Short mmCIF file of C-alpha atoms in Angstrom, two decimals:
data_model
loop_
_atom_site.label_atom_id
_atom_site.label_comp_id
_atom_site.label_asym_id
_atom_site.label_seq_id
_atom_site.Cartn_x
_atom_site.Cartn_y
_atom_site.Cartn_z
CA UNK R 282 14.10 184.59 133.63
CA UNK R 283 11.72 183.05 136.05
CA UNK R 284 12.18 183.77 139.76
CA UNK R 285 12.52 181.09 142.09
CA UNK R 286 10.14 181.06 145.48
CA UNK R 287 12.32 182.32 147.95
CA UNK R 288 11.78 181.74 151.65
CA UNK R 289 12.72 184.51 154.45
CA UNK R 290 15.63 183.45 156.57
CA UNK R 291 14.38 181.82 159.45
CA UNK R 292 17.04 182.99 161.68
CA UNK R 293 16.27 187.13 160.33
CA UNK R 294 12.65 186.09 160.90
CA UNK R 295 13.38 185.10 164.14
CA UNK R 296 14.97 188.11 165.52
CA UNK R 297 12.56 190.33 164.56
CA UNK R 298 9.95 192.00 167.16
CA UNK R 299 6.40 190.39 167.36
CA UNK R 300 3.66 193.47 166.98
CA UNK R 301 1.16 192.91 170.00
CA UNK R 302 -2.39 192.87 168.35
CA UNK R 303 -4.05 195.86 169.06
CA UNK R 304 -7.00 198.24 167.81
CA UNK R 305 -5.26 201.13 165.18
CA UNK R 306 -7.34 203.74 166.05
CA UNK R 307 -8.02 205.94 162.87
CA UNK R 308 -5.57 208.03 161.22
CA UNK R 309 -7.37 210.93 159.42
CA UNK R 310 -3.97 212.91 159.58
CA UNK R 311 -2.35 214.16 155.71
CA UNK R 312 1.13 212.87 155.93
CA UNK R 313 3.95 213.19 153.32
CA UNK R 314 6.83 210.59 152.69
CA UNK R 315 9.95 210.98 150.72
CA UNK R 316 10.46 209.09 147.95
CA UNK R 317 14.45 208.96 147.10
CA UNK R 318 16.07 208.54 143.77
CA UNK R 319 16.93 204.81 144.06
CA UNK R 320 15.08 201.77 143.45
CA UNK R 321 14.71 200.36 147.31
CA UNK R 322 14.20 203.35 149.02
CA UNK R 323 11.32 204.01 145.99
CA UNK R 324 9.91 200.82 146.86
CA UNK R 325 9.85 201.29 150.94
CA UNK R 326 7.88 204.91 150.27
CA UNK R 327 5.79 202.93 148.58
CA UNK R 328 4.75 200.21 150.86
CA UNK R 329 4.66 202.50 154.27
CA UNK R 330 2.46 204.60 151.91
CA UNK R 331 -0.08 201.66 151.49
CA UNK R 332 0.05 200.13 155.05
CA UNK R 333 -0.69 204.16 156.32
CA UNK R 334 -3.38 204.20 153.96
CA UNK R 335 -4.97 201.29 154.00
CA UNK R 336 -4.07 199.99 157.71
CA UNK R 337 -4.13 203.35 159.95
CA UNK R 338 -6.58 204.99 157.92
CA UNK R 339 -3.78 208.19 157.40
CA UNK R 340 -3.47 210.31 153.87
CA UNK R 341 -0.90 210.23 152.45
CA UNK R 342 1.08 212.09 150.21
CA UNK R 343 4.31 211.53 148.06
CA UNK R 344 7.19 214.02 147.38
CA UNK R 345 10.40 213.46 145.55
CA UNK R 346 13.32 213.50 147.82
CA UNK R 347 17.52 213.37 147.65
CA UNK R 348 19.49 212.54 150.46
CA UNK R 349 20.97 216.11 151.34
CA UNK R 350 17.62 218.22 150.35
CA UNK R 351 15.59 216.29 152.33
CA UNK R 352 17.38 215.97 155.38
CA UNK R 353 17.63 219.79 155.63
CA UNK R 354 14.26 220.18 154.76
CA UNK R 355 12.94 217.95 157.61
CA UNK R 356 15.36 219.38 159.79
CA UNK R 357 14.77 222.70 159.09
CA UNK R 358 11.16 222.96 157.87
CA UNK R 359 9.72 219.78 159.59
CA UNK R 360 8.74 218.67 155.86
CA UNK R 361 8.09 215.77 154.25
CA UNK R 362 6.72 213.86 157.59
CA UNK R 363 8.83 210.57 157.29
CA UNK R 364 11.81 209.76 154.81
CA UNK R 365 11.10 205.75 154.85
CA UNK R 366 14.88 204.67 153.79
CA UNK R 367 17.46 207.07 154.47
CA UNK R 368 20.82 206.74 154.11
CA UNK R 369 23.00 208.37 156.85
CA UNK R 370 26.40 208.05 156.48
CA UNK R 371 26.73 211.33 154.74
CA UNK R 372 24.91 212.93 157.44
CA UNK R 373 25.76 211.52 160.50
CA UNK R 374 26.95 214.06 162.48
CA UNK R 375 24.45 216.49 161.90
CA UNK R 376 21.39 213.77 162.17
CA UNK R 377 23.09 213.30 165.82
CA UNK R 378 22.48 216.81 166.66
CA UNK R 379 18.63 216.97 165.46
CA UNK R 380 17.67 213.64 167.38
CA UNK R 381 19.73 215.10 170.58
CA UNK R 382 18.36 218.61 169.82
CA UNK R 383 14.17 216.80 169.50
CA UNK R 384 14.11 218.06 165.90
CA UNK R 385 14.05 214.49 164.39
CA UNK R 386 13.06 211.24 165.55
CA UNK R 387 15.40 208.47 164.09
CA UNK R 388 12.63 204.73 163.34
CA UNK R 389 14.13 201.89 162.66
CA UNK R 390 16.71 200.51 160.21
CA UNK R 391 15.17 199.69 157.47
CA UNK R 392 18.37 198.06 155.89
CA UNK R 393 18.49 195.22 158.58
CA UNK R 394 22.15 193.87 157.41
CA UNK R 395 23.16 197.84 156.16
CA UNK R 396 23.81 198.69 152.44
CA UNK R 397 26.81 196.71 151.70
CA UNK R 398 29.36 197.16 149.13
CA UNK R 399 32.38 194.85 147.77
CA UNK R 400 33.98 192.60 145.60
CA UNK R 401 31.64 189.22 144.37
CA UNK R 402 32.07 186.19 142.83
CA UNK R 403 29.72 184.10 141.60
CA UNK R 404 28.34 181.59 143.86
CA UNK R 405 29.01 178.52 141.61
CA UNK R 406 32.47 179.55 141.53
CA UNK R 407 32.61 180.03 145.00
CA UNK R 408 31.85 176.65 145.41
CA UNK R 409 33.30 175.02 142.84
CA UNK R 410 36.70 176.86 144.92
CA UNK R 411 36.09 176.27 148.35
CA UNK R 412 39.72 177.70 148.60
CA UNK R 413 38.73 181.34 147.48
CA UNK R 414 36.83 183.24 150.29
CA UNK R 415 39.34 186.45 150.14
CA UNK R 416 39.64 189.12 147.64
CA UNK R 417 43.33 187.80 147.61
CA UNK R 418 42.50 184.04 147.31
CA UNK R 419 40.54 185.35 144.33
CA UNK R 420 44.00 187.30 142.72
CA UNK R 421 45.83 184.07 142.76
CA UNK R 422 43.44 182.26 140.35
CA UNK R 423 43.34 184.82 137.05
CA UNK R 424 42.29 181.74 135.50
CA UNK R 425 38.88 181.67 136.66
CA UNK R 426 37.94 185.47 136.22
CA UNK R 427 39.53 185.75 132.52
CA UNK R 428 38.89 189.39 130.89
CA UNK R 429 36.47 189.16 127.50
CA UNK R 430 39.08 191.17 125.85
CA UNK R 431 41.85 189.36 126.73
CA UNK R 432 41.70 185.33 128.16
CA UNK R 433 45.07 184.88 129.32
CA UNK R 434 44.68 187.74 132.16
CA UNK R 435 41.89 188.03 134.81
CA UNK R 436 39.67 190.89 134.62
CA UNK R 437 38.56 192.64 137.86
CA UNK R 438 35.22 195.04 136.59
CA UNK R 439 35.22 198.33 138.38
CA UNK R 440 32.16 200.33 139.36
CA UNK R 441 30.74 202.76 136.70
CA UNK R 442 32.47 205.93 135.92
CA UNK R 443 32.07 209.47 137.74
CA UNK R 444 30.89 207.21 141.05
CA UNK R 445 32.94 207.14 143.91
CA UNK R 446 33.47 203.59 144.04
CA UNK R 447 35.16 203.77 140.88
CA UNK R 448 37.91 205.73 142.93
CA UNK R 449 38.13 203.64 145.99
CA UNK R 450 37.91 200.46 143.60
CA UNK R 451 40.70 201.26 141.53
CA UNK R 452 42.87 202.22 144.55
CA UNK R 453 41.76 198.70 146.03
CA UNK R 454 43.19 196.85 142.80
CA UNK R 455 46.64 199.13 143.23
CA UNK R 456 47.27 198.36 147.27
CA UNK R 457 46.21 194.50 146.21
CA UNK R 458 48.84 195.35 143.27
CA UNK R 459 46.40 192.93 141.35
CA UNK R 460 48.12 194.04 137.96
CA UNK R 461 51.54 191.71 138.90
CA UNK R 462 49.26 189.01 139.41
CA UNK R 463 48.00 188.61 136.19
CA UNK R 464 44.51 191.12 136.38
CA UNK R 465 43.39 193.83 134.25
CA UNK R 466 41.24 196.62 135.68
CA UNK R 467 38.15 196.87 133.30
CA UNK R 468 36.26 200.27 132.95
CA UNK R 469 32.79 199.50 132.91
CA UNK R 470 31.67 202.92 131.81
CA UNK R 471 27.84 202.31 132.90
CA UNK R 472 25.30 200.74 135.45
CA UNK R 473 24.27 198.97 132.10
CA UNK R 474 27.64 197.77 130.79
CA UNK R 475 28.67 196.04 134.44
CA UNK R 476 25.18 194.59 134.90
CA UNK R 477 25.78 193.02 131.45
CA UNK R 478 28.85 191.72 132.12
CA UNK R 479 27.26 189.86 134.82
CA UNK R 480 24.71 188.61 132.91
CA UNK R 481 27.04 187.61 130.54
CA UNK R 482 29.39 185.64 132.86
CA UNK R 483 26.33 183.63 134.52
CA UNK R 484 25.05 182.94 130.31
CA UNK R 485 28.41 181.12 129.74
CA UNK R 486 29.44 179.93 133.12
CA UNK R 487 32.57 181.69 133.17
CA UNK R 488 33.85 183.53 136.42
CA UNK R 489 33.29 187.27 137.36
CA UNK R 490 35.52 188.89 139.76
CA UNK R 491 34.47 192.44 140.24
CA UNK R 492 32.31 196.03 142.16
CA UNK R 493 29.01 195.42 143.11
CA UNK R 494 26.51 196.64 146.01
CA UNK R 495 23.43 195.23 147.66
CA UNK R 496 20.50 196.37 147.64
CA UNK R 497 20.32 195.81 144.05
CA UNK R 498 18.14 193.55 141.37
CA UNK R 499 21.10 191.86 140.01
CA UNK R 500 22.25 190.48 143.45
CA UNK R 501 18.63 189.07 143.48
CA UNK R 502 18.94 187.75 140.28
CA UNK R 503 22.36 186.39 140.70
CA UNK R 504 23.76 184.65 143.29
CA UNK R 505 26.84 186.07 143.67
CA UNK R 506 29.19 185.52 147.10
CA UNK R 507 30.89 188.57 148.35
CA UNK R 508 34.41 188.43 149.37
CA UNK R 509 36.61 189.09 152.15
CA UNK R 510 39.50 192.03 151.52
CA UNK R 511 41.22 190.79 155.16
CA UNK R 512 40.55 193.65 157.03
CA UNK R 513 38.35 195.56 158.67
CA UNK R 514 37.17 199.25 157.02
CA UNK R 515 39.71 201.91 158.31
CA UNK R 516 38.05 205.01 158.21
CA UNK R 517 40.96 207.63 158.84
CA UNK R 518 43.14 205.46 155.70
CA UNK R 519 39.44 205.24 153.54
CA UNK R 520 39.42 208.99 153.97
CA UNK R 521 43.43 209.89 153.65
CA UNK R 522 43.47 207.59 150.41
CA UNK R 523 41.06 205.04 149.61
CA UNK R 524 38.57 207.34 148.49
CA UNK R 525 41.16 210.01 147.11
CA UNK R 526 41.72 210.14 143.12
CA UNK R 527 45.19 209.48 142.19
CA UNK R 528 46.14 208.75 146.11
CA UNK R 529 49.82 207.09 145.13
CA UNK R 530 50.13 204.69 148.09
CA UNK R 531 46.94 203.28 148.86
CA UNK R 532 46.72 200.43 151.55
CA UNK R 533 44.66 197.67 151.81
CA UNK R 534 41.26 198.34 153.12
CA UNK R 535 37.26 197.47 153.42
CA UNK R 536 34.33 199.17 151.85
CA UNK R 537 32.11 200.94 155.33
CA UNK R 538 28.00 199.75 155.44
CA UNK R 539 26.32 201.96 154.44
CA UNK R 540 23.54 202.26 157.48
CA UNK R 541 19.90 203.38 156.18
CA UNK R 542 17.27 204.18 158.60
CA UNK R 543 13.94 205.28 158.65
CA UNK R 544 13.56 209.59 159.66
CA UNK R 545 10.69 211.18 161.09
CA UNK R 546 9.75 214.83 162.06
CA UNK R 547 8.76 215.47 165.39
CA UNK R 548 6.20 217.20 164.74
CA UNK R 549 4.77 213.59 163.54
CA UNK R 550 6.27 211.45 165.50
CA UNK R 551 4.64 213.18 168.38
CA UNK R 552 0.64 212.68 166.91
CA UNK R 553 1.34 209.66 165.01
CA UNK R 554 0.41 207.05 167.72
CA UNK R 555 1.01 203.66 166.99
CA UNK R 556 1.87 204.63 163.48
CA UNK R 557 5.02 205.72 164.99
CA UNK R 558 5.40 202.59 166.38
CA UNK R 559 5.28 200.51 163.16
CA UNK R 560 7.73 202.72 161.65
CA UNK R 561 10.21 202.11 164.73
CA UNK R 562 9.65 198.34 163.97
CA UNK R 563 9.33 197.79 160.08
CA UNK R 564 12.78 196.43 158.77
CA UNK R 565 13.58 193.93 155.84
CA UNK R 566 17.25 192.50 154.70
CA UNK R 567 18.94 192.51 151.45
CA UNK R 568 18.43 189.08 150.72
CA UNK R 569 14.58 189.88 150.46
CA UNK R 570 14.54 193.92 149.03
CA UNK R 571 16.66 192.07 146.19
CA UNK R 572 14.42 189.39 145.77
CA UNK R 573 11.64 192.16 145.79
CA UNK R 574 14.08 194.39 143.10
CA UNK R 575 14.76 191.70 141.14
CA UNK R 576 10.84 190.95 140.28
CA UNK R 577 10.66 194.71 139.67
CA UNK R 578 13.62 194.93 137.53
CA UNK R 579 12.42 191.79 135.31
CA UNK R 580 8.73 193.06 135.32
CA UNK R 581 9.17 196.34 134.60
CA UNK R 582 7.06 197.59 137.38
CA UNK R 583 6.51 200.61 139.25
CA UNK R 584 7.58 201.11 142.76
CA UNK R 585 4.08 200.51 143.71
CA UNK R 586 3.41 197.88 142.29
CA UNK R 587 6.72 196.13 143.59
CA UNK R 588 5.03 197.48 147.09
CA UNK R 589 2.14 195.43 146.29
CA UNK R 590 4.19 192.19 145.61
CA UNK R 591 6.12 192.42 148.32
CA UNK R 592 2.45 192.60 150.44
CA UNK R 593 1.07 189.50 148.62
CA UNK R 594 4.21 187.20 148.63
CA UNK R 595 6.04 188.18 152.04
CA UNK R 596 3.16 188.20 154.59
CA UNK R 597 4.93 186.02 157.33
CA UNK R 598 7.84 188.61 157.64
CA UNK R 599 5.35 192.18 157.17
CA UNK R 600 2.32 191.07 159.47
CA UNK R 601 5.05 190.75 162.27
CA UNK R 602 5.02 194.88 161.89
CA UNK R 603 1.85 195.93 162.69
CA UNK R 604 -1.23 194.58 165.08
CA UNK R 605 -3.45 191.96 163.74
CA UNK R 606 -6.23 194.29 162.81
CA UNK R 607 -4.08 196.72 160.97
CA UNK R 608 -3.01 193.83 158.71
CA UNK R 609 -6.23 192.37 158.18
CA UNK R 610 -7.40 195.88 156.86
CA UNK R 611 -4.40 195.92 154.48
CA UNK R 612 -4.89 192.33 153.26
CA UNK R 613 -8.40 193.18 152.18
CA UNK R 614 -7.27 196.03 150.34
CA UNK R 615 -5.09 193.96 147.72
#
């Protein structure tokens, strides 16, 4: 598949901070960044690691990282330096208490528009039915979303088994009792299997109704539109039954964002200089990390080298991070 040029969203590009130019005085310090288990957070590691290196003049050094581990180590141990996207949902409270306490410095978030999760259409359905924008709107049209093993009902695909969203999303389909509208809840079984079917809907044109998340490659392959469930995420009802196994009565409810920020270490922030700086500053949205995913994904390239392309094809939205000088010392380096 060949990827279309994709242009950042002028209004995103707006809002974000203009870096005053200024001279980066050099690094020289060893710092180490996290790199986490999935494919965005891989890539940011990746790209902070080359615009240290090559812009500030720093060393740097990468160390495998998982959400939990690292955040106690950092907290505790003051190591790795800087875990570039971290998730904090599952840590909120305690990250409070080391910001308020000095032990951690909290940069910016990374994840401008938060890691979102839901249920998408495709966009050519979406507007080919102007009339669907709600998960609900979707339910009354099993028509559009027919299931491969069966045409005459509408399939909704769930997320991939042993992950939490395959709880929540199966309680979703009970409260929207999607099953007396004509809808069959499809166990996807794998990442693999549900990006397929995906693949497989957009190949023939058909509709998908289904789980998905963002940041992801398929959402930058795929132009998918994510839909409304009518309400707003209810944390006490998410937590009660939502996200329960075998809850009997679930209600109606909305997946949370996800919020991912980048974490620093004191002990770094407080020599780091303008370094520090950048990393309070540097923030992308999902529209372009999936662009960047999607070239990855179809490419087969490393986390680097995704890094690298982001460098070489988004310099209007990165340069806006870091003083003119810096920049000009990473654009000679590709």
């Amino acid at each position: 598949m060949t990827m279309k040029t994709f242009l950042i969203p002028a209004v995103f590009a707006a809002a974000l901070s203009t870096v005053t130019p200024a001279e980066a005085a050099e690094c020289g310090s060893v710092f180490s960044i996290a790199e986490m288990k999935w494919a965005s957070a891989g890539i940011a590691a990746s790209f902070d690691k080359i615009i240290l290196e090559k812009g500030y003049g720093c060393s740097v050094t990468i160390v495998d990282g998982d959400t939990l581990p690292t955040f106690a180590s950092m907290n505790e141990k003051g190591i790795p330096d800087i875990a570039s996207e971290y998730w904090i949902n599952s840590v909120r409270s305690l990250l409070d208490q080391a910001v308020n306490t000095g032990r951690l410095v909290q940069g910016a978030e990374i994840l401008a528009d938060g890691a979102v999760e839901g249920w998408w259409i495709p966009k050519f359905v979406a507007d080919a039915h102007p009339d669907i924008r709600s998960v609900e709107d979707a339910l009354k049209h099993p028509e559009l979303f027919p299931a491969e093993d069966d045409p005459s009902k509408g399939a909704v695909y769930n997320c991939p088994a042993d992950w939490s969203c395959q709880i929540s999303t199966t309680n979703l389909f009970k409260a929207l009792a999607a099953d007396k509208k004509g809808f069959e809840l499809v166990e996807t079984g794998s990442p693999e299997r549900l990006d397929a079917s995906i693949a497989r809907a957009f190949d023939n044109k058909i509709g998908w109704l289904g789980y998905y998340w963002a940041p992801t490659a398929i959402l930058g392959k795929y132009d998918m539109t994510r839909l409304s469930f009518g309400v707003g995420h209810n944390k006490n009802e998410w937590d009660r039954c939502t996200a329960v196994a075998g809850c009997v009565r679930p209600e109606l409810n909305s997946y949370p964002v996800s919020r991912a920020f980048t974490l620093m270490t004191r002990s770094f922030a407080s020599r780091a200089g303008p370094v520090t700086t950048y990393l309070k500053t540097r923030k992308w949205d999902n529209a372009t990390i999936n662009q960047v995913l999607a070239w990855q994904d179809e490419n087969r390239e490393s986390n680097e080298d995704a890094a690298i392309y982001f460098l070489r094809n988004y310099e209007s939205l990165w340069t806006k991070w870091v003083p003119v000088d810096v920049a000009e010392k990473v654009k000679a380096s590709l």
